[in-house]
Coordinates of C-alpha atoms and ligand atoms in Angstrom, one line a residue:
M1 CA 17.0 26.4 -5.3
R2 CA 15.7 29.1 -7.6
M3 CA 12.4 28.6 -9.3
S4 CA 13.8 30.2 -12.4
R5 CA 16.4 27.4 -12.7
L6 CA 14.3 24.5 -11.6
L7 CA 13.0 21.9 -14.0
A8 CA 9.4 22.0 -12.7
P9 CA 7.1 22.3 -15.7
T10 CA 3.7 23.0 -14.1
L11 CA 0.6 22.6 -16.1
R12 CA -2.6 24.6 -15.9
E13 CA -4.7 22.0 -17.8
V14 CA -5.6 18.7 -16.5
P15 CA -3.9 16.0 -18.7
A16 CA -6.5 13.9 -20.5
E17 CA -4.7 10.6 -19.7
A18 CA -5.1 11.1 -15.9
E19 CA -8.2 9.7 -14.1
I20 CA -7.5 10.1 -10.4
A21 CA -6.3 13.1 -8.3
S22 CA -2.8 11.9 -7.5
H23 CA -2.0 11.2 -11.2
K24 CA -3.4 14.5 -12.3
L25 CA -1.5 16.5 -9.6
M26 CA 1.8 14.7 -10.0
L27 CA 1.7 15.5 -13.8
R28 CA 0.4 19.0 -13.3
A29 CA 2.9 19.9 -10.6
G30 CA 5.8 18.7 -12.8
F31 CA 6.8 15.7 -10.6
I32 CA 6.6 13.0 -13.2
R33 CA 6.4 12.5 -17.0
K34 CA 5.4 9.4 -18.9
S35 CA 7.7 7.5 -21.2
A36 CA 5.5 4.6 -22.0
A37 CA 2.4 2.9 -20.4
G38 CA 3.4 2.4 -16.8
V39 CA 6.9 3.8 -17.3
Y40 CA 7.8 7.2 -15.8
S41 CA 10.6 9.6 -15.3
Y42 CA 10.8 11.5 -12.0
L43 CA 11.6 15.2 -12.4
P44 CA 13.7 17.0 -9.7
L45 CA 10.7 17.8 -7.4
G46 CA 9.3 14.2 -7.7
Y47 CA 12.7 12.7 -7.2
R48 CA 13.3 14.7 -4.0
V49 CA 10.0 13.3 -2.6
L50 CA 10.9 9.8 -3.6
Q51 CA 14.3 10.1 -1.9
K52 CA 12.7 11.3 1.3
I53 CA 10.4 8.2 1.3
M54 CA 13.4 6.0 0.6
A55 CA 15.3 7.6 3.5
I56 CA 12.5 6.9 5.9
V57 CA 12.2 3.4 4.7
R58 CA 15.9 2.9 5.0
E59 CA 16.1 4.3 8.5
E60 CA 13.3 2.0 9.8
M61 CA 14.7 -1.1 8.0
D62 CA 18.1 -0.4 9.5
A63 CA 16.6 0.2 12.9
A64 CA 14.8 -3.2 12.7
G65 CA 18.1 -4.9 11.9
G66 CA 17.9 -5.0 8.2
Q67 CA 21.1 -4.9 6.1
E68 CA 20.9 -3.1 2.8
V69 CA 22.1 -4.9 -0.4
L70 CA 21.7 -4.4 -4.1
L71 CA 20.6 -7.4 -6.1
P72 CA 20.5 -7.9 -9.9
I73 CA 17.5 -6.8 -11.9
L74 CA 18.5 -9.1 -14.7
Q75 CA 17.9 -12.6 -13.4
P76 CA 18.8 -15.9 -14.9
A77 CA 15.8 -18.1 -15.9
E78 CA 17.4 -21.2 -14.3
L79 CA 16.7 -19.9 -10.8
W80 CA 13.1 -19.4 -11.7
H81 CA 12.9 -22.9 -13.1
E82 CA 14.2 -24.3 -9.8
T83 CA 11.2 -22.9 -8.0
G84 CA 8.8 -23.5 -10.8
R85 CA 7.8 -19.8 -11.1
W86 CA 9.3 -19.3 -14.6
D87 CA 6.0 -20.7 -15.9
D88 CA 3.7 -19.9 -12.9
Y89 CA 4.4 -16.2 -12.8
G90 CA 2.6 -15.8 -16.1
E91 CA 2.4 -12.9 -18.5
E92 CA 3.4 -10.4 -15.9
M93 CA 7.0 -11.4 -16.2
F94 CA 9.3 -9.6 -18.7
K95 CA 11.3 -12.3 -20.3
L96 CA 14.3 -11.9 -22.5
K97 CA 17.2 -13.8 -24.1
D98 CA 20.9 -12.9 -24.2
R99 CA 23.0 -13.3 -27.4
N100 CA 23.7 -16.9 -26.5
D101 CA 20.0 -17.7 -26.3
R102 CA 20.0 -18.0 -22.5
G103 CA 16.8 -17.0 -20.8
F104 CA 16.6 -14.1 -18.4
C105 CA 13.8 -12.0 -16.8
L106 CA 13.6 -8.5 -15.4
G107 CA 13.0 -9.1 -11.7
P108 CA 9.3 -8.7 -10.7
T109 CA 10.4 -9.7 -7.2
H110 CA 13.5 -11.2 -5.6
E111 CA 12.8 -14.4 -3.6
E112 CA 14.8 -16.5 -6.0
I113 CA 17.8 -14.3 -6.3
T114 CA 18.0 -13.7 -2.5
T115 CA 17.5 -17.3 -1.5
A116 CA 20.1 -18.4 -4.1
L117 CA 22.5 -15.9 -2.7
I118 CA 21.9 -16.9 0.9
R119 CA 22.2 -20.7 0.2
H120 CA 25.9 -20.2 -0.6
E121 CA 26.7 -17.7 2.1
V122 CA 24.8 -18.9 5.2
R123 CA 25.8 -22.2 6.7
S124 CA 25.1 -22.1 10.4
Y125 CA 22.5 -21.2 13.0
R126 CA 25.0 -18.7 14.3
Q127 CA 24.4 -16.5 11.3
L128 CA 20.6 -16.3 12.0
P129 CA 18.4 -14.4 12.1
L130 CA 19.4 -12.6 8.9
L131 CA 17.4 -9.7 7.3
V132 CA 18.5 -8.3 4.0
Y133 CA 16.7 -5.7 1.9
Q134 CA 17.1 -3.5 -1.1
I135 CA 15.3 -0.5 -2.6
Q136 CA 15.2 -1.0 -6.4
N137 CA 13.3 -1.1 -9.6
K138 CA 10.9 -3.9 -10.2
Y139 CA 9.4 -4.9 -13.5
R140 CA 5.9 -6.3 -14.0
D141 CA 4.1 -6.3 -17.3
E142 CA 0.8 -5.4 -15.7
I143 CA -2.3 -6.0 -17.8
R144 CA -3.7 -2.6 -16.9
P145 CA -0.9 -0.2 -16.0
R146 CA -2.8 2.9 -14.8
F147 CA -3.1 5.8 -12.4
G148 CA 0.4 7.0 -13.1
V149 CA 3.0 5.5 -10.8
M150 CA 0.3 3.9 -8.7
R151 CA 0.4 0.8 -11.0
G152 CA 3.5 1.0 -13.1
R153 CA 5.3 -1.6 -15.2
E154 CA 8.6 -0.3 -13.8
F155 CA 8.3 0.8 -10.2
I156 CA 10.4 1.1 -7.1
M157 CA 10.0 -1.4 -4.3
K158 CA 11.7 -1.9 -1.0
D159 CA 11.9 -5.7 -0.5
L160 CA 13.2 -7.3 2.6
Y161 CA 13.8 -11.1 3.1
S162 CA 14.1 -12.6 6.5
F163 CA 15.9 -15.9 7.3
D164 CA 15.2 -17.7 10.6
R165 CA 15.9 -21.0 12.1
D166 CA 12.4 -21.8 13.4
D167 CA 8.8 -20.6 13.4
G168 CA 9.4 -18.6 16.6
G169 CA 12.1 -16.6 14.8
L170 CA 10.0 -16.0 11.8
D171 CA 7.2 -14.8 14.0
E172 CA 9.6 -12.3 15.6
S173 CA 10.9 -11.1 12.2
Y174 CA 7.4 -10.8 10.9
W175 CA 6.1 -8.6 13.7
K176 CA 9.2 -6.5 13.7
M177 CA 8.5 -5.7 10.0
Y178 CA 4.9 -5.2 10.7
H179 CA 5.6 -2.5 13.3
A180 CA 8.3 -1.0 11.2
Y181 CA 5.8 -0.6 8.4
E182 CA 3.3 1.1 10.7
R183 CA 6.1 3.6 11.6
I184 CA 7.1 4.1 8.0
F185 CA 3.7 5.0 6.8
S186 CA 2.8 7.3 9.6
R187 CA 6.1 9.1 9.2
C188 CA 5.1 9.5 5.5
G189 CA 1.9 11.1 6.7
L190 CA -0.2 8.3 5.4
N191 CA -3.3 7.0 7.0
T192 CA -3.0 3.2 6.6
R193 CA -4.7 0.1 7.9
P194 CA -3.1 -3.3 8.0
V195 CA -5.6 -6.0 6.8
E196 CA -5.4 -9.7 6.7
A197 CA -5.0 -10.9 3.2
D198 CA -4.8 -14.1 1.1
P199 CA -1.2 -15.3 0.4
G200 CA -2.1 -16.3 -3.2
A201 CA 0.6 -17.4 -5.5
I202 CA 3.6 -16.4 -3.4
G203 CA 2.8 -19.2 -0.9
G204 CA 3.1 -19.1 2.9
N205 CA 0.4 -19.0 5.5
M206 CA 0.1 -15.5 7.0
T207 CA 0.1 -12.1 5.4
H208 CA -1.0 -8.6 6.0
E209 CA -1.5 -5.8 3.5
F210 CA -1.0 -2.2 4.5
M211 CA -3.8 -0.3 2.9
A212 CA -3.8 3.5 2.5
L213 CA -7.4 4.4 2.8
A214 CA -8.6 6.2 -0.3
E215 CA -11.7 6.2 -2.6
A216 CA -9.4 5.7 -5.6
G217 CA -8.0 2.5 -4.1
E218 CA -8.3 -0.6 -6.1
A219 CA -8.7 -2.9 -3.1
E220 CA -11.9 -3.5 -1.2
I221 CA -11.5 -4.0 2.5
V222 CA -13.8 -4.6 5.4
Y223 CA -13.3 -3.9 9.1
C224 CA -15.3 -4.4 12.2
S225 CA -17.2 -1.6 13.9
H226 CA -16.4 -3.2 17.3
C227 CA -13.1 -5.1 17.3
D228 CA -9.7 -4.8 15.5
Y229 CA -10.6 -7.2 12.7
A230 CA -9.8 -5.9 9.2
A231 CA -9.3 -7.9 6.0
N232 CA -9.1 -7.6 2.3
V233 CA -12.5 -8.8 1.0
E234 CA -10.6 -11.6 -0.9
K235 CA -9.8 -13.0 2.5
A236 CA -12.6 -11.6 4.8
E237 CA -14.7 -13.9 6.9
C238 CA -17.9 -13.2 8.7
M239 CA -20.4 -15.0 10.8
T240 CA -22.5 -17.7 9.1
P241 CA -26.1 -16.8 9.2
G242 CA -28.5 -19.3 10.9
V243 CA -31.9 -20.3 9.7
E244 CA -33.5 -17.1 8.5
S245 CA -35.7 -18.5 5.8
T246 CA -39.4 -18.2 5.8
G247 CA -39.6 -21.8 4.5
Q248 CA -40.3 -24.9 6.6
L249 CA -39.5 -28.5 5.7
E250 CA -41.4 -29.4 2.6
P251 CA -41.3 -32.2 0.0
L252 CA -38.9 -31.8 -2.9
T253 CA -41.0 -30.6 -5.9
K254 CA -40.1 -30.0 -9.6
V255 CA -41.5 -26.7 -10.9
S256 CA -41.6 -25.5 -14.5
T257 CA -39.8 -22.2 -14.7
P258 CA -39.6 -21.2 -18.4
G259 CA -36.8 -18.7 -19.1
M260 CA -36.1 -18.0 -15.4
R261 CA -32.4 -18.0 -14.7
T262 CA -31.6 -15.3 -12.2
V263 CA -32.2 -15.0 -8.5
E264 CA -34.4 -12.0 -9.1
D265 CA -36.5 -13.9 -11.5
L266 CA -37.0 -16.7 -9.0
E267 CA -37.7 -14.3 -6.1
E268 CA -40.6 -12.9 -8.0
F269 CA -41.9 -16.2 -9.4
F270 CA -41.8 -18.1 -6.1
G271 CA -42.5 -15.1 -3.8
R272 CA -39.6 -16.2 -1.6
P273 CA -36.5 -14.2 -0.5
A274 CA -33.1 -14.6 -2.1
S275 CA -31.9 -16.2 1.1
D276 CA -34.0 -19.2 0.3
M277 CA -32.2 -19.7 -3.1
I278 CA -29.2 -22.0 -3.5
K279 CA -27.1 -20.3 -6.1
T280 CA -25.1 -22.9 -8.0
L281 CA -22.3 -21.6 -10.0
I282 CA -20.0 -23.8 -12.1
Y283 CA -16.3 -22.9 -12.0
R284 CA -13.2 -24.4 -13.5
S285 CA -9.5 -24.4 -12.8
G286 CA -7.6 -26.2 -15.5
D287 CA -9.2 -29.6 -15.8
V288 CA -11.0 -29.4 -12.5
V289 CA -14.7 -28.4 -12.6
V290 CA -16.6 -27.5 -9.4
A291 CA -20.1 -26.4 -8.5
A292 CA -20.0 -23.7 -5.9
L293 CA -23.1 -23.3 -3.7
V294 CA -23.9 -20.1 -1.9
R295 CA -27.1 -18.5 -0.7
G296 CA -29.0 -16.4 -3.3
D297 CA -28.3 -13.2 -1.4
H298 CA -24.5 -14.1 -1.1
A299 CA -21.8 -14.0 -3.7
V300 CA -19.0 -16.5 -4.3
N301 CA -15.5 -15.4 -3.4
P302 CA -13.3 -16.9 -6.1
T303 CA -10.2 -16.5 -4.0
K304 CA -11.6 -18.7 -1.2
L305 CA -13.0 -21.1 -3.7
A306 CA -9.6 -21.5 -5.3
R307 CA -8.0 -22.1 -1.9
A308 CA -10.7 -24.7 -1.1
I309 CA -9.8 -26.7 -4.2
G310 CA -6.1 -26.2 -3.7
S311 CA -5.5 -24.1 -6.8
L312 CA -4.4 -20.6 -7.5
E313 CA -7.2 -19.3 -9.6
V314 CA -10.7 -20.3 -10.7
E315 CA -12.8 -18.9 -13.5
L316 CA -16.5 -19.2 -14.3
A317 CA -17.0 -22.2 -16.6
D318 CA -18.1 -21.6 -20.2
E319 CA -21.5 -22.6 -21.6
N320 CA -20.2 -26.0 -23.0
T321 CA -18.7 -27.1 -19.7
I322 CA -21.9 -26.1 -17.9
E323 CA -24.0 -28.2 -20.3
E324 CA -21.6 -31.1 -20.0
V325 CA -21.7 -31.3 -16.2
T326 CA -25.3 -30.3 -15.4
G327 CA -27.0 -31.4 -18.6
A328 CA -28.7 -28.0 -18.8
P329 CA -27.8 -24.5 -20.1
R330 CA -26.6 -21.7 -17.8
G331 CA -29.1 -20.7 -15.2
F332 CA -30.5 -24.1 -14.3
A333 CA -27.8 -25.8 -12.3
G334 CA -28.6 -27.1 -8.9
P335 CA -27.0 -29.5 -6.4
V336 CA -29.7 -32.2 -6.3
G337 CA -28.7 -35.1 -8.5
L338 CA -25.6 -33.3 -9.7
K339 CA -23.0 -35.9 -10.6
G340 CA -20.7 -34.3 -13.1
C341 CA -18.4 -32.4 -10.8
R342 CA -17.3 -31.8 -7.2
I343 CA -19.8 -29.8 -5.0
I344 CA -18.5 -27.2 -2.6
A345 CA -21.1 -25.7 -0.3
D346 CA -20.9 -22.6 1.8
P347 CA -22.0 -23.4 5.4
A348 CA -24.8 -20.9 5.1
V349 CA -26.4 -23.0 2.4
M350 CA -26.6 -25.9 4.8
N351 CA -28.8 -23.9 7.2
I352 CA -31.5 -23.5 4.6
E353 CA -34.7 -25.4 5.4
A354 CA -36.5 -25.4 2.2
G355 CA -34.5 -24.0 -0.7
I356 CA -34.9 -23.3 -4.3
S357 CA -32.4 -24.2 -7.0
G358 CA -32.0 -25.2 -10.6
G359 CA -33.2 -28.7 -11.6
N360 CA -30.3 -29.5 -14.0
A361 CA -32.8 -29.4 -16.9
V362 CA -34.0 -26.7 -19.2
D363 CA -36.7 -24.5 -17.6
V364 CA -36.8 -26.6 -14.5
H365 CA -36.2 -25.6 -10.9
L366 CA -36.6 -27.6 -7.7
K367 CA -38.3 -26.2 -4.5
G368 CA -38.3 -27.6 -1.0
I369 CA -34.7 -28.5 -1.2
N370 CA -33.4 -29.4 2.2
P371 CA -29.6 -29.5 1.9
K372 CA -29.1 -32.0 4.7
R373 CA -31.6 -34.3 3.3
D374 CA -31.4 -33.9 -0.5
F375 CA -27.7 -33.8 -1.5
T376 CA -24.2 -34.4 -0.1
P377 CA -21.6 -31.7 -0.8
D378 CA -18.0 -33.0 -1.2
E379 CA -17.0 -30.2 1.1
I380 CA -18.6 -27.6 3.3
V381 CA -16.3 -24.6 3.5
D382 CA -16.6 -20.8 3.7
I383 CA -16.5 -19.7 0.1
R384 CA -18.7 -16.6 0.4
M385 CA -17.7 -13.0 -0.2
A386 CA -18.1 -11.1 3.1
K387 CA -19.6 -7.6 2.6
P388 CA -20.3 -4.5 4.6
G389 CA -23.3 -5.1 6.9
D390 CA -22.4 -8.7 7.6
P391 CA -21.9 -9.6 11.3
C392 CA -18.2 -9.8 12.4
L393 CA -16.9 -13.1 13.8
C394 CA -16.4 -11.3 17.1
G395 CA -20.2 -11.4 17.5
K396 CA -20.5 -7.8 18.5
G397 CA -19.7 -5.6 15.5
T398 CA -20.8 -5.2 11.9
L399 CA -18.4 -5.2 9.0
Q400 CA -17.8 -1.8 7.4
G401 CA -16.5 -1.3 3.9
A402 CA -13.7 0.9 2.7
R403 CA -11.3 1.1 -0.3
G404 CA -7.6 1.0 0.0
I405 CA -4.4 1.4 -2.0
E406 CA -2.0 -1.5 -1.1
V407 CA 1.2 0.3 -0.2
G408 CA 2.9 -2.7 1.5
Q409 CA 2.6 -6.3 2.3
V410 CA 4.3 -8.6 4.8
F411 CA 4.4 -12.4 4.3
K412 CA 5.4 -15.5 6.3
L413 CA 6.7 -17.7 3.5
G414 CA 8.0 -20.7 5.5
T415 CA 10.3 -23.0 3.5
K416 CA 8.7 -22.8 0.1
Y417 CA 11.8 -21.1 -1.5
S418 CA 14.5 -22.4 0.7
Q419 CA 13.3 -26.0 0.1
A420 CA 13.1 -25.5 -3.7
L421 CA 16.5 -23.9 -3.9
G422 CA 18.2 -25.9 -1.2
A423 CA 19.0 -23.1 1.2
T424 CA 19.8 -24.8 4.5
F425 CA 21.7 -24.1 7.8
A426 CA 23.3 -26.5 10.3
D427 CA 22.0 -26.5 13.8
E428 CA 24.1 -27.1 17.0
E429 CA 24.3 -30.8 16.2
G430 CA 25.4 -30.2 12.7
E431 CA 22.0 -31.3 11.3
E432 CA 20.8 -29.4 8.2
H433 CA 17.4 -27.7 8.1
P434 CA 15.8 -25.5 5.5
L435 CA 15.8 -21.8 6.3
I436 CA 12.5 -20.3 7.4
M437 CA 11.7 -17.3 5.3
G438 CA 9.5 -14.2 5.3
C439 CA 9.3 -11.4 2.7
Y440 CA 8.2 -7.8 3.1
G441 CA 7.5 -5.3 0.3
I442 CA 6.8 -1.6 0.2
G443 CA 5.8 0.1 -3.0
V444 CA 7.9 3.2 -2.7
S445 CA 6.7 4.9 -5.8
R446 CA 3.1 3.9 -5.1
T447 CA 3.5 5.3 -1.6
M448 CA 4.2 8.7 -3.1
A449 CA 1.1 8.5 -5.2
A450 CA -1.0 7.3 -2.2
V451 CA 0.2 10.3 -0.1
V452 CA -0.9 12.7 -2.9
E453 CA -4.2 10.8 -3.1
Q454 CA -4.8 11.4 0.7
C455 CA -3.2 14.9 1.0
H456 CA -4.5 17.3 -1.6
D457 CA -7.2 19.9 -2.1
Q458 CA -8.7 21.7 -5.1
D459 CA -5.6 23.8 -5.5
G460 CA -3.0 21.1 -5.4
I461 CA -0.9 18.9 -3.2
C462 CA -0.5 19.4 0.6
W463 CA 2.7 17.6 1.3
P464 CA 3.3 16.3 4.9
I465 CA 6.4 18.1 6.1
S466 CA 8.3 14.8 6.1
L467 CA 8.0 14.4 2.4
A468 CA 7.8 17.9 0.9
P469 CA 10.3 18.5 -1.9
Y470 CA 11.1 21.8 -0.2
H471 CA 9.7 23.0 3.1
V472 CA 9.5 26.7 2.2
A473 CA 8.7 28.7 -0.9
I474 CA 9.6 32.4 -0.8
V475 CA 7.3 34.3 -3.1
P476 CA 8.1 38.0 -3.7
V477 CA 5.0 39.6 -5.2
N478 CA 7.2 41.5 -7.6
Y479 CA 10.7 40.2 -7.9
R480 CA 11.7 43.2 -10.1
D481 CA 11.0 45.6 -7.2
D482 CA 14.4 46.4 -5.6
E483 CA 13.2 46.3 -2.0
Q484 CA 11.2 43.1 -2.4
R485 CA 14.1 41.4 -4.3
A486 CA 16.6 42.4 -1.7
A487 CA 14.4 41.2 1.2
A488 CA 13.7 37.9 -0.7
E489 CA 17.3 37.3 -1.5
R490 CA 18.3 38.0 2.1
L491 CA 15.7 35.7 3.5
Y492 CA 16.6 33.0 1.0
H493 CA 20.3 33.2 2.0
D494 CA 19.5 33.1 5.7
L495 CA 17.1 30.1 5.5
C496 CA 19.7 28.2 3.3
E497 CA 22.3 29.1 5.9
V498 CA 20.4 27.4 8.8
G499 CA 19.7 24.4 6.6
V500 CA 16.0 24.9 5.8
E501 CA 15.0 23.4 2.5
V502 CA 13.8 26.5 0.6
L503 CA 12.9 27.5 -2.9
L504 CA 12.9 31.1 -4.0
D505 CA 10.4 32.1 -6.7
D506 CA 12.6 34.6 -8.5
R507 CA 10.6 34.4 -11.7
D508 CA 9.3 37.5 -13.5
E509 CA 5.7 36.3 -13.2
R510 CA 2.4 37.7 -12.0
P511 CA 1.9 37.0 -8.3
G512 CA -1.2 34.9 -9.1
V513 CA 0.9 32.5 -11.2
K514 CA 3.5 32.1 -8.5
F515 CA 0.8 31.5 -5.8
K516 CA -0.9 29.0 -7.9
D517 CA 2.3 27.1 -8.6
A518 CA 3.2 27.1 -4.9
D519 CA -0.2 25.7 -4.0
L520 CA 0.0 23.1 -6.8
I521 CA 3.4 21.9 -5.9
G522 CA 2.4 21.9 -2.2
F523 CA 5.2 23.5 -0.2
P524 CA 4.2 23.3 3.5
V525 CA 5.1 27.0 4.1
R526 CA 4.8 30.0 1.8
I527 CA 6.5 33.2 2.8
T528 CA 5.1 36.1 0.7
I529 CA 7.0 39.3 0.4
G530 CA 4.7 42.1 -0.6
P531 CA 5.1 45.9 -0.6
R532 CA 2.6 46.8 2.2
A533 CA 3.8 44.4 4.9
L534 CA 7.4 45.0 3.9
A535 CA 7.0 48.7 4.6
N536 CA 6.5 47.6 8.2
G537 CA 9.4 45.2 8.1
Q538 CA 7.0 42.2 7.9
V539 CA 6.3 39.3 5.6
E540 CA 3.3 36.9 5.4
V541 CA 3.7 33.3 6.5
R542 CA 1.1 30.8 5.2
W543 CA 0.8 27.1 6.1
R544 CA -0.5 25.1 3.1
T545 CA -2.4 22.3 4.9
S546 CA -4.1 24.3 7.6
G547 CA -4.4 27.5 5.7
E548 CA -3.1 29.4 8.8
E549 CA -1.8 32.8 7.7
Y550 CA -0.1 35.6 9.7
L551 CA 2.4 38.5 9.5
I552 CA 5.7 38.3 11.1
F553 CA 8.7 40.5 11.4
L554 CA 11.5 39.8 8.9
N555 CA 14.1 39.5 11.6
E556 CA 12.1 36.8 13.3
V557 CA 10.9 34.7 10.4
V558 CA 14.0 32.5 10.0
T559 CA 14.0 31.2 13.6
H560 CA 10.2 31.0 13.7
V561 CA 9.9 28.9 10.5
Q562 CA 12.9 26.8 11.3
D563 CA 11.6 26.0 14.8
R564 CA 8.1 25.1 13.6
I565 CA 9.4 22.8 10.8
T566 CA 11.8 21.0 13.1
R567 CA 9.1 20.6 15.8
S568 CA 6.6 19.2 13.4
I569 CA 9.1 16.6 12.0
E570 CA 10.0 15.7 15.6
D571 CA 6.4 15.4 16.6
V572 CA 5.7 12.9 13.9
E573 CA 8.7 10.9 14.7
L574 CA 7.9 10.9 18.4
A575 CA 4.3 9.9 17.8
C576 CA 5.6 6.9 15.8
R577 CA 7.8 5.7 18.7
H578 CA 4.7 5.2 20.9
Ligands
ATP1 P1 -1.1 -5.4 -6.5 O1 -2.1 -6.4 -5.9 O2 -1.5 -4.0 -6.3 O3 -0.8 -5.8 -8.0 P2 0.9 -7.0 -5.4 O4 0.2 -7.6 -4.3 O5 1.1 -7.8 -6.7 O6 0.3 -5.6 -5.8 P3 3.5 -7.3 -4.1 O7 4.1 -8.4 -4.8 O8 2.9 -7.5 -2.7 O9 2.4 -6.5 -5.0 O10 4.5 -6.1 -4.0 C1 4.8 -5.3 -2.9 C2 4.4 -3.9 -3.0 O11 4.8 -3.3 -4.2 C3 2.9 -3.7 -3.1 O12 2.3 -3.7 -1.8 C4 2.7 -2.4 -3.8 O13 2.8 -1.3 -2.9 C5 3.9 -2.4 -4.7 N1 3.5 -2.7 -6.1 C6 3.2 -3.9 -6.6 N2 2.9 -3.8 -7.9 C7 3.1 -2.5 -8.2 C8 3.0 -1.7 -9.5 N3 2.6 -2.3 -10.6 N4 3.2 -0.4 -9.4 C9 3.6 0.2 -8.3 N5 3.8 -0.4 -7.1 C10 3.5 -1.8 -7.1
MG2 MG1 0.8 -7.6 -2.5

């Protein structure tokens, strides 16, 4: 390709709409352009990268036994009514009507469509296991589309669905996908970490998210300094602290605490550490109201709390609800004598000897609360947010914190969808059973942004060789100079001939402009043709990521560059096989 012909509108200025490096660079390098919030076009360079990611994904899915299909984006509402997700999915679903007033949605995901397809086509255990996947646009009306293609409303996903006859089969499919994901992301040059996660609305009982580690990531994860444990904070567990309080068993006493509502206020007033406080927060989920108790130095994990009460989401209750159930305004709730709602206590609370909490009356707190003696929770279950510094369950390490971009997720779904949609198979005896399912997604477009987020410097993108839109850029310092032009054209021809993906910067631009664009776009190799070296029959080779730079004879450069590129692609692939 010739740069003079290429639709690659690079920008010098940082676009005002972009907050994070990958979004800025993908706009500046002319890879993407925005059409509407969360809706993007891919220009030729961007699309080439995307296609390379899709090719890697496809290879690994096929190698793991997946069969590629293409399912409809336009999905009939009836199917979603059958699983109950037409209403459950909420505002994120793009809903529409056809001319006959029939409901449809633009697929945010494809469990319904796939399961409905399979229920008609699979009859017998002989057809199992079955793994079908597609690479296609998904539509989600995200509340906050942002960071360019990182969180789009239209985005590209690879989604695979596995169908097995029993849990053992599902387990096999699950780990097959898990390992395929590890290979996909390392082939893409991404540093990812699989973490345990909460299955949330989709259902099922086991799931891992693949997190590309990056400061710009929206997800918080923790991992152990000693063992392999890693989890999304929404799911993370840690050791329950024992008795650490300075307090000893005391009588329960009412104390007047005018205007004191926060843990900090109480620490100061009572001269006792936050770990002696019993934080009592009132949450609601629909009509259900619960009091969540955690230690004053801990935070409630709303995801765990929601699980504990068997719902999908909880939110902090409003002032009226708090008054109704506790009889006092916000800031004075406590577990002793609390009758108006269910009480869920974190195990760490139960280890407090003499705690302090609200007295369920204005300006009143209680001290000397002994949880085992003074109140009975409806349930004692882990509802706390694990945080960096907490001891890992392994007993040897400490949890460390990091941020991640969720580039993929694997789920064991079980029979939630097959049961709802009546997708069954007959076993050897002719007996019908629901298919056991798993689902496995990769954000293909998000992966591209995540790679840029991890692989860039102040000058631009540093594409891993496996994803670079072109491997080599030839930059003649002055294209109008006859000798340089002839050498550049020759080299371009020769590299094309041996199949190297090469771009020739044949523009009549200053060398600085061409170098800046080459760095910004991020070609792994730049071959500069300048007058001085050329006089000796040499050109300069520069590797973008390492900065390595050297002269080489023109008659050797094709083989040299071709060899090094082939070798580095092979090295990555080889490393992934082990
Ligand atoms: P998130 O929590 O980031 O909203 P999700 O858990 O809802 O994502 P999944 O349903 O697990 O997403 O979808 C599979 C993959 O699709 C995700 O791991 C992610 O890489 C990608 N993905 C999800 N939503 C978006 C989006 N709005 N834009 C781009 N990629 C997305
Ligand atoms: Mg997910």
